[in-house]
Amino acid sequence: MAEFTIRPAAPADGGFLADMVVEAANWRAGAVRPRPAVLADSQHAAYVSGWQRPADRGVVAVDPEGRSVGAAWYRLFGADRPSMGFVAAGVPELIIGVRPLWRAQGLGRALLRALADDARAGGYARLALSVDHDNFARELYRSEGFAMVASAAGRETMVCRLR
Ligand SMILES: CC(C)(COP(=O)(O)OP(=O)(O)OC[C@H]1O[C@@H](n2cnc3c(N)ncnc32)[C@H](O)[C@@H]1OP(=O)(O)O)[C@@H](O)C(=O)NCCC(=O)NCCS
């Protein structure tokens, strides 16, 4: 079993969270869209630009040497500038990524649970996300209480009720 701890995300984590956006964008085996290209895409950059805004919250998994190896975070979007998994104003959207060598060892599920706890404690009623319909992560999300609320262009929007 992998040894890791989870800590709250901080303003200095912006670069690492951007790495995780790139991992999420390149989730398919063989996908190698370069970091600058992913982050030049406003749909992807929207999840990390200006990190850490007042309502941004996240959790980071760190290895025994203190290196960041995975993260999950959420951010609020407005109806005027909707994100890929936008549901409604006031429903934050999460994004998650784990470094390849650390996958399938329980970090993703632990990060999701920690983030849901944080959102619940913050008074949110729901958390949303967007996932490609063929990404195995759908099953992870479903098993953590997320359900599909919309589907279009090969992507699904999923929502978890927190209370
Ligand atoms: C999706 C991701 C965050 C999950 O994190 P993880 O640390 O690998 O997940 P976990 O180890 O907690 O595994 C969660 C479940 O998924 C399953 N799983 C993990 N990797 C899998 C794979 N490659 N294929 C199928 N199932 C897999 C596990 O078996 C586990 O289920 P279980 O608890 O019933 O055994 C991570 O794999 C990742 O960063 N992937 C690339 C980026 C990405 O797809 N982000 C999400 C975009 S919406």
PDB file of C-alpha atoms and ligand atoms in Angstrom:
ATOM      1  CA  MET A   1       0.000   0.000   0.000  1.00  0.00           C
ATOM      2  CA  ALA A   2       1.313   3.446  -0.893  1.00  0.00           C
ATOM      3  CA  GLU A   3       2.358   5.698   1.963  1.00  0.00           C
ATOM      4  CA  PHE A   4       0.998   9.182   1.620  1.00  0.00           C
ATOM      5  CA  THR A   5      -0.566  11.960   3.629  1.00  0.00           C
ATOM      6  CA  ILE A   6      -3.125  14.558   2.645  1.00  0.00           C
ATOM      7  CA  ARG A   7      -2.818  18.256   3.430  1.00  0.00           C
ATOM      8  CA  PRO A   8      -4.883  21.312   2.436  1.00  0.00           C
ATOM      9  CA  ALA A   9      -3.868  22.989  -0.809  1.00  0.00           C
ATOM     10  CA  ALA A  10      -2.113  26.352  -0.482  1.00  0.00           C
ATOM     11  CA  PRO A  11      -1.468  29.308  -2.807  1.00  0.00           C
ATOM     12  CA  ALA A  12       2.008  27.927  -3.635  1.00  0.00           C
ATOM     13  CA  ASP A  13       0.427  24.763  -5.097  1.00  0.00           C
ATOM     14  CA  GLY A  14      -0.733  26.502  -8.289  1.00  0.00           C
ATOM     15  CA  GLY A  15       2.046  25.028 -10.430  1.00  0.00           C
ATOM     16  CA  PHE A  16       1.405  21.509  -9.187  1.00  0.00           C
ATOM     17  CA  LEU A  17      -2.346  21.835  -9.722  1.00  0.00           C
ATOM     18  CA  ALA A  18      -1.603  22.956 -13.284  1.00  0.00           C
ATOM     19  CA  ASP A  19       0.429  19.728 -13.687  1.00  0.00           C
ATOM     20  CA  MET A  20      -2.658  17.814 -12.545  1.00  0.00           C
ATOM     21  CA  VAL A  21      -4.847  19.636 -15.081  1.00  0.00           C
ATOM     22  CA  VAL A  22      -2.394  18.418 -17.725  1.00  0.00           C
ATOM     23  CA  GLU A  23      -2.662  14.844 -16.349  1.00  0.00           C
ATOM     24  CA  ALA A  24      -6.443  15.043 -16.487  1.00  0.00           C
ATOM     25  CA  ALA A  25      -6.391  16.383 -20.044  1.00  0.00           C
ATOM     26  CA  ASN A  26      -3.998  13.573 -21.063  1.00  0.00           C
ATOM     27  CA  TRP A  27      -5.743  10.756 -19.214  1.00  0.00           C
ATOM     28  CA  ARG A  28      -5.956   8.478 -22.268  1.00  0.00           C
ATOM     29  CA  ALA A  29      -3.083   6.028 -22.714  1.00  0.00           C
ATOM     30  CA  GLY A  30      -0.707   7.513 -25.268  1.00  0.00           C
ATOM     31  CA  ALA A  31      -2.056  11.056 -24.968  1.00  0.00           C
ATOM     32  CA  VAL A  32       0.841  13.501 -24.750  1.00  0.00           C
ATOM     33  CA  ARG A  33      -0.596  16.963 -25.262  1.00  0.00           C
ATOM     34  CA  PRO A  34       2.249  19.209 -24.085  1.00  0.00           C
ATOM     35  CA  ARG A  35       1.730  21.201 -20.899  1.00  0.00           C
ATOM     36  CA  PRO A  36       1.854  24.616 -22.667  1.00  0.00           C
ATOM     37  CA  ALA A  37      -0.780  23.484 -25.181  1.00  0.00           C
ATOM     38  CA  VAL A  38      -3.131  22.196 -22.479  1.00  0.00           C
ATOM     39  CA  LEU A  39      -2.759  25.334 -20.403  1.00  0.00           C
ATOM     40  CA  ALA A  40      -3.190  27.591 -23.433  1.00  0.00           C
ATOM     41  CA  ASP A  41      -6.668  26.075 -23.802  1.00  0.00           C
ATOM     42  CA  SER A  42      -8.985  28.347 -21.825  1.00  0.00           C
ATOM     43  CA  GLN A  43     -11.293  25.442 -20.892  1.00  0.00           C
ATOM     44  CA  HIS A  44      -8.444  23.731 -19.074  1.00  0.00           C
ATOM     45  CA  ALA A  45      -6.688  26.850 -17.783  1.00  0.00           C
ATOM     46  CA  ALA A  46      -9.944  27.980 -16.144  1.00  0.00           C
ATOM     47  CA  TYR A  47      -9.482  25.359 -13.422  1.00  0.00           C
ATOM     48  CA  VAL A  48      -6.209  26.846 -12.162  1.00  0.00           C
ATOM     49  CA  SER A  49      -5.839  30.402 -13.428  1.00  0.00           C
ATOM     50  CA  GLY A  50      -5.297  32.813 -10.569  1.00  0.00           C
ATOM     51  CA  TRP A  51      -5.025  30.045  -7.972  1.00  0.00           C
ATOM     52  CA  GLN A  52      -5.767  30.439  -5.085  1.00  0.00           C
ATOM     53  CA  ARG A  53      -8.902  32.624  -5.166  1.00  0.00           C
ATOM     54  CA  PRO A  54     -10.831  33.120  -1.934  1.00  0.00           C
ATOM     55  CA  ALA A  55     -13.373  30.339  -2.625  1.00  0.00           C
ATOM     56  CA  ASP A  56     -10.829  27.864  -4.073  1.00  0.00           C
ATOM     57  CA  ARG A  57     -10.287  24.833  -1.859  1.00  0.00           C
ATOM     58  CA  GLY A  58      -8.235  21.733  -2.392  1.00  0.00           C
ATOM     59  CA  VAL A  59      -6.288  18.840  -0.940  1.00  0.00           C
ATOM     60  CA  VAL A  60      -2.847  17.584  -1.927  1.00  0.00           C
ATOM     61  CA  ALA A  61      -1.436  14.083  -1.422  1.00  0.00           C
ATOM     62  CA  VAL A  62       2.239  14.101  -0.473  1.00  0.00           C
ATOM     63  CA  ASP A  63       4.734  11.237  -0.400  1.00  0.00           C
ATOM     64  CA  PRO A  64       6.950  10.477   2.633  1.00  0.00           C
ATOM     65  CA  GLU A  65       9.579  12.916   1.286  1.00  0.00           C
ATOM     66  CA  GLY A  66       7.015  15.689   1.136  1.00  0.00           C
ATOM     67  CA  ARG A  67       6.643  15.693  -2.646  1.00  0.00           C
ATOM     68  CA  SER A  68       3.213  16.429  -4.073  1.00  0.00           C
ATOM     69  CA  VAL A  69       1.894  13.378  -5.945  1.00  0.00           C
ATOM     70  CA  GLY A  70      -1.813  14.056  -6.399  1.00  0.00           C
ATOM     71  CA  ALA A  71      -4.462  16.687  -5.817  1.00  0.00           C
ATOM     72  CA  ALA A  72      -8.177  17.336  -5.919  1.00  0.00           C
ATOM     73  CA  TRP A  73      -9.680  20.767  -5.689  1.00  0.00           C
ATOM     74  CA  TYR A  74     -12.806  22.720  -6.438  1.00  0.00           C
ATOM     75  CA  ARG A  75     -13.610  26.136  -7.751  1.00  0.00           C
ATOM     76  CA  LEU A  76     -16.798  28.104  -8.342  1.00  0.00           C
ATOM     77  CA  PHE A  77     -17.761  29.151 -11.861  1.00  0.00           C
ATOM     78  CA  GLY A  78     -20.408  31.591 -13.040  1.00  0.00           C
ATOM     79  CA  ALA A  79     -23.186  31.048 -15.565  1.00  0.00           C
ATOM     80  CA  ASP A  80     -21.561  33.776 -17.669  1.00  0.00           C
ATOM     81  CA  ARG A  81     -18.347  31.757 -17.964  1.00  0.00           C
ATOM     82  CA  PRO A  82     -19.417  28.122 -17.514  1.00  0.00           C
ATOM     83  CA  SER A  83     -16.848  25.371 -17.102  1.00  0.00           C
ATOM     84  CA  MET A  84     -17.032  21.876 -18.620  1.00  0.00           C
ATOM     85  CA  GLY A  85     -19.039  20.516 -15.672  1.00  0.00           C
ATOM     86  CA  PHE A  86     -21.012  23.638 -14.863  1.00  0.00           C
ATOM     87  CA  VAL A  87     -24.311  22.886 -13.127  1.00  0.00           C
ATOM     88  CA  ALA A  88     -25.348  26.090 -11.376  1.00  0.00           C
ATOM     89  CA  ALA A  89     -23.827  29.096  -9.672  1.00  0.00           C
ATOM     90  CA  GLY A  90     -22.931  28.041  -6.134  1.00  0.00           C
ATOM     91  CA  VAL A  91     -22.151  24.442  -7.086  1.00  0.00           C
ATOM     92  CA  PRO A  92     -18.358  24.079  -7.132  1.00  0.00           C
ATOM     93  CA  GLU A  93     -16.685  21.898  -9.730  1.00  0.00           C
ATOM     94  CA  LEU A  94     -13.873  19.554  -8.831  1.00  0.00           C
ATOM     95  CA  ILE A  95     -10.872  18.358 -10.749  1.00  0.00           C
ATOM     96  CA  ILE A  96      -8.516  15.589  -9.727  1.00  0.00           C
ATOM     97  CA  GLY A  97      -5.214  14.156 -10.843  1.00  0.00           C
ATOM     98  CA  VAL A  98      -2.585  11.752  -9.525  1.00  0.00           C
ATOM     99  CA  ARG A  99       0.974  11.385 -10.836  1.00  0.00           C
ATOM    100  CA  PRO A 100       1.165   8.266 -13.047  1.00  0.00           C
ATOM    101  CA  LEU A 101       3.491   6.276 -10.748  1.00  0.00           C
ATOM    102  CA  TRP A 102       1.097   6.806  -7.844  1.00  0.00           C
ATOM    103  CA  ARG A 103      -2.131   5.731  -9.529  1.00  0.00           C
ATOM    104  CA  ALA A 104      -4.288   2.747  -8.549  1.00  0.00           C
ATOM    105  CA  GLN A 105      -2.994   2.825  -4.963  1.00  0.00           C
ATOM    106  CA  GLY A 106      -5.910   4.530  -3.264  1.00  0.00           C
ATOM    107  CA  LEU A 107      -4.841   8.180  -3.548  1.00  0.00           C
ATOM    108  CA  GLY A 108      -7.648   9.217  -5.873  1.00  0.00           C
ATOM    109  CA  ARG A 109     -10.374   7.859  -3.639  1.00  0.00           C
ATOM    110  CA  ALA A 110      -8.747   9.325  -0.507  1.00  0.00           C
ATOM    111  CA  LEU A 111      -8.446  12.739  -2.182  1.00  0.00           C
ATOM    112  CA  LEU A 112     -12.078  12.656  -3.319  1.00  0.00           C
ATOM    113  CA  ARG A 113     -13.275  11.826   0.170  1.00  0.00           C
ATOM    114  CA  ALA A 114     -11.156  14.536   1.777  1.00  0.00           C
ATOM    115  CA  LEU A 115     -12.404  17.103  -0.726  1.00  0.00           C
ATOM    116  CA  ALA A 116     -16.059  16.106  -0.237  1.00  0.00           C
ATOM    117  CA  ASP A 117     -15.581  16.460   3.533  1.00  0.00           C
ATOM    118  CA  ASP A 118     -14.123  19.906   2.991  1.00  0.00           C
ATOM    119  CA  ALA A 119     -16.989  20.991   0.720  1.00  0.00           C
ATOM    120  CA  ARG A 120     -19.564  19.648   3.198  1.00  0.00           C
ATOM    121  CA  ALA A 121     -17.879  21.508   6.039  1.00  0.00           C
ATOM    122  CA  GLY A 122     -17.893  24.612   3.856  1.00  0.00           C
ATOM    123  CA  GLY A 123     -21.681  24.406   3.625  1.00  0.00           C
ATOM    124  CA  TYR A 124     -21.979  23.292   0.015  1.00  0.00           C
ATOM    125  CA  ALA A 125     -24.884  21.009  -0.871  1.00  0.00           C
ATOM    126  CA  ARG A 126     -23.429  19.607  -4.094  1.00  0.00           C
ATOM    127  CA  LEU A 127     -20.166  19.045  -5.928  1.00  0.00           C
ATOM    128  CA  ALA A 128     -20.005  18.691  -9.710  1.00  0.00           C
ATOM    129  CA  LEU A 129     -17.458  17.375 -12.185  1.00  0.00           C
ATOM    130  CA  SER A 130     -17.003  16.607 -15.862  1.00  0.00           C
ATOM    131  CA  VAL A 131     -15.558  13.336 -17.135  1.00  0.00           C
ATOM    132  CA  ASP A 132     -15.119  11.655 -20.505  1.00  0.00           C
ATOM    133  CA  HIS A 133     -17.637   8.842 -20.853  1.00  0.00           C
ATOM    134  CA  ASP A 134     -14.880   6.266 -21.445  1.00  0.00           C
ATOM    135  CA  ASN A 135     -12.664   7.272 -18.486  1.00  0.00           C
ATOM    136  CA  PHE A 136     -12.643   4.572 -15.771  1.00  0.00           C
ATOM    137  CA  ALA A 137     -12.737   7.428 -13.260  1.00  0.00           C
ATOM    138  CA  ARG A 138     -16.528   7.504 -13.841  1.00  0.00           C
ATOM    139  CA  GLU A 139     -16.788   4.302 -11.832  1.00  0.00           C
ATOM    140  CA  LEU A 140     -14.690   5.805  -9.051  1.00  0.00           C
ATOM    141  CA  TYR A 141     -16.956   8.862  -8.962  1.00  0.00           C
ATOM    142  CA  ARG A 142     -20.103   6.722  -9.038  1.00  0.00           C
ATOM    143  CA  SER A 143     -18.843   4.631  -6.144  1.00  0.00           C
ATOM    144  CA  GLU A 144     -18.271   7.859  -4.181  1.00  0.00           C
ATOM    145  CA  GLY A 145     -21.863   9.014  -4.693  1.00  0.00           C
ATOM    146  CA  PHE A 146     -21.697  10.977  -7.950  1.00  0.00           C
ATOM    147  CA  ALA A 147     -24.519  10.510 -10.457  1.00  0.00           C
ATOM    148  CA  MET A 148     -24.759  11.622 -14.075  1.00  0.00           C
ATOM    149  CA  VAL A 149     -26.956  14.667 -14.629  1.00  0.00           C
ATOM    150  CA  ALA A 150     -26.055  15.510 -18.238  1.00  0.00           C
ATOM    151  CA  SER A 151     -24.227  13.996 -21.174  1.00  0.00           C
ATOM    152  CA  ALA A 152     -22.999  15.585 -24.387  1.00  0.00           C
ATOM    153  CA  ALA A 153     -20.145  15.298 -26.868  1.00  0.00           C
ATOM    154  CA  GLY A 154     -18.610  12.264 -25.161  1.00  0.00           C
ATOM    155  CA  ARG A 155     -18.517  13.879 -21.733  1.00  0.00           C
ATOM    156  CA  GLU A 156     -20.703  13.482 -18.687  1.00  0.00           C
ATOM    157  CA  THR A 157     -21.500  15.936 -15.950  1.00  0.00           C
ATOM    158  CA  MET A 158     -21.817  14.226 -12.578  1.00  0.00           C
ATOM    159  CA  VAL A 159     -23.058  15.598  -9.280  1.00  0.00           C
ATOM    160  CA  CYS A 160     -22.679  14.398  -5.709  1.00  0.00           C
ATOM    161  CA  ARG A 161     -25.120  15.474  -3.005  1.00  0.00           C
ATOM    162  CA  LEU A 162     -23.229  16.307   0.154  1.00  0.00           C
ATOM    163  CA  ARG A 163     -26.158  16.427   2.554  1.00  0.00           C
TER     164      ARG A 163
HETATM  165  C1  LIG B   1      -8.544   9.205 -12.026  1.00  0.00           C
HETATM  166  C2  LIG B   1      -7.477   9.221 -10.929  1.00  0.00           C
HETATM  167  C3  LIG B   1      -7.475  10.595 -10.264  1.00  0.00           C
HETATM  168  C4  LIG B   1      -7.830   8.161  -9.889  1.00  0.00           C
HETATM  169  O1  LIG B   1      -6.843   8.173  -8.892  1.00  0.00           O
HETATM  170  P1  LIG B   1      -6.148   6.809  -8.449  1.00  0.00           P
HETATM  171  O2  LIG B   1      -5.245   7.133  -7.321  1.00  0.00           O
HETATM  172  O3  LIG B   1      -5.547   6.164  -9.630  1.00  0.00           O
HETATM  173  O4  LIG B   1      -7.440   5.986  -7.958  1.00  0.00           O
HETATM  174  P2  LIG B   1      -7.547   4.927  -6.779  1.00  0.00           P
HETATM  175  O5  LIG B   1      -6.266   4.180  -6.638  1.00  0.00           O
HETATM  176  O6  LIG B   1      -8.080   5.611  -5.565  1.00  0.00           O
HETATM  177  O7  LIG B   1      -8.602   3.931  -7.389  1.00  0.00           O
HETATM  178  C5  LIG B   1      -9.981   4.212  -7.371  1.00  0.00           C
HETATM  179  C6  LIG B   1     -10.715   3.059  -8.031  1.00  0.00           C
HETATM  180  O8  LIG B   1     -10.456   3.046  -9.423  1.00  0.00           O
HETATM  181  C7  LIG B   1      -9.949   1.781  -9.836  1.00  0.00           C
HETATM  182  N1  LIG B   1      -8.893   1.992 -10.808  1.00  0.00           N
HETATM  183  C8  LIG B   1      -7.725   2.633 -10.597  1.00  0.00           C
HETATM  184  N2  LIG B   1      -7.025   2.688 -11.754  1.00  0.00           N
HETATM  185  C9  LIG B   1      -7.798   2.067 -12.689  1.00  0.00           C
HETATM  186  C10 LIG B   1      -7.642   1.830 -14.088  1.00  0.00           C
HETATM  187  N3  LIG B   1      -6.536   2.221 -14.749  1.00  0.00           N
HETATM  188  N4  LIG B   1      -8.652   1.207 -14.738  1.00  0.00           N
HETATM  189  C11 LIG B   1      -9.757   0.824 -14.103  1.00  0.00           C
HETATM  190  N5  LIG B   1      -9.977   1.030 -12.765  1.00  0.00           N
HETATM  191  C12 LIG B   1      -8.992   1.633 -12.087  1.00  0.00           C
HETATM  192  C13 LIG B   1      -9.372   1.167  -8.602  1.00  0.00           C
HETATM  193  O9  LIG B   1      -9.430  -0.229  -8.739  1.00  0.00           O
HETATM  194  C14 LIG B   1     -10.227   1.717  -7.495  1.00  0.00           C
HETATM  195  O10 LIG B   1     -11.345   0.938  -7.279  1.00  0.00           O
HETATM  196  P3  LIG B   1     -11.420  -0.003  -5.970  1.00  0.00           P
HETATM  197  O11 LIG B   1     -11.255   0.911  -4.787  1.00  0.00           O
HETATM  198  O12 LIG B   1     -12.784  -0.590  -6.086  1.00  0.00           O
HETATM  199  O13 LIG B   1     -10.309  -0.956  -6.114  1.00  0.00           O
HETATM  200  C15 LIG B   1      -6.045   8.946 -11.492  1.00  0.00           C
HETATM  201  O14 LIG B   1      -5.998   7.640 -12.012  1.00  0.00           O
HETATM  202  C16 LIG B   1      -5.594   9.933 -12.551  1.00  0.00           C
HETATM  203  O15 LIG B   1      -5.001  10.952 -12.232  1.00  0.00           O
HETATM  204  N6  LIG B   1      -5.865   9.641 -13.831  1.00  0.00           N
HETATM  205  C17 LIG B   1      -5.486  10.531 -14.913  1.00  0.00           C
HETATM  206  C18 LIG B   1      -6.218  11.847 -14.866  1.00  0.00           C
HETATM  207  C19 LIG B   1      -7.728  11.693 -14.855  1.00  0.00           C
HETATM  208  O16 LIG B   1      -8.296  10.847 -15.538  1.00  0.00           O
HETATM  209  N7  LIG B   1      -8.372  12.569 -14.072  1.00  0.00           N
HETATM  210  C20 LIG B   1      -9.821  12.597 -13.986  1.00  0.00           C
HETATM  211  C21 LIG B   1     -10.388  13.440 -15.053  1.00  0.00           C
HETATM  212  S1  LIG B   1     -12.153  13.575 -14.881  1.00  0.00           S
END
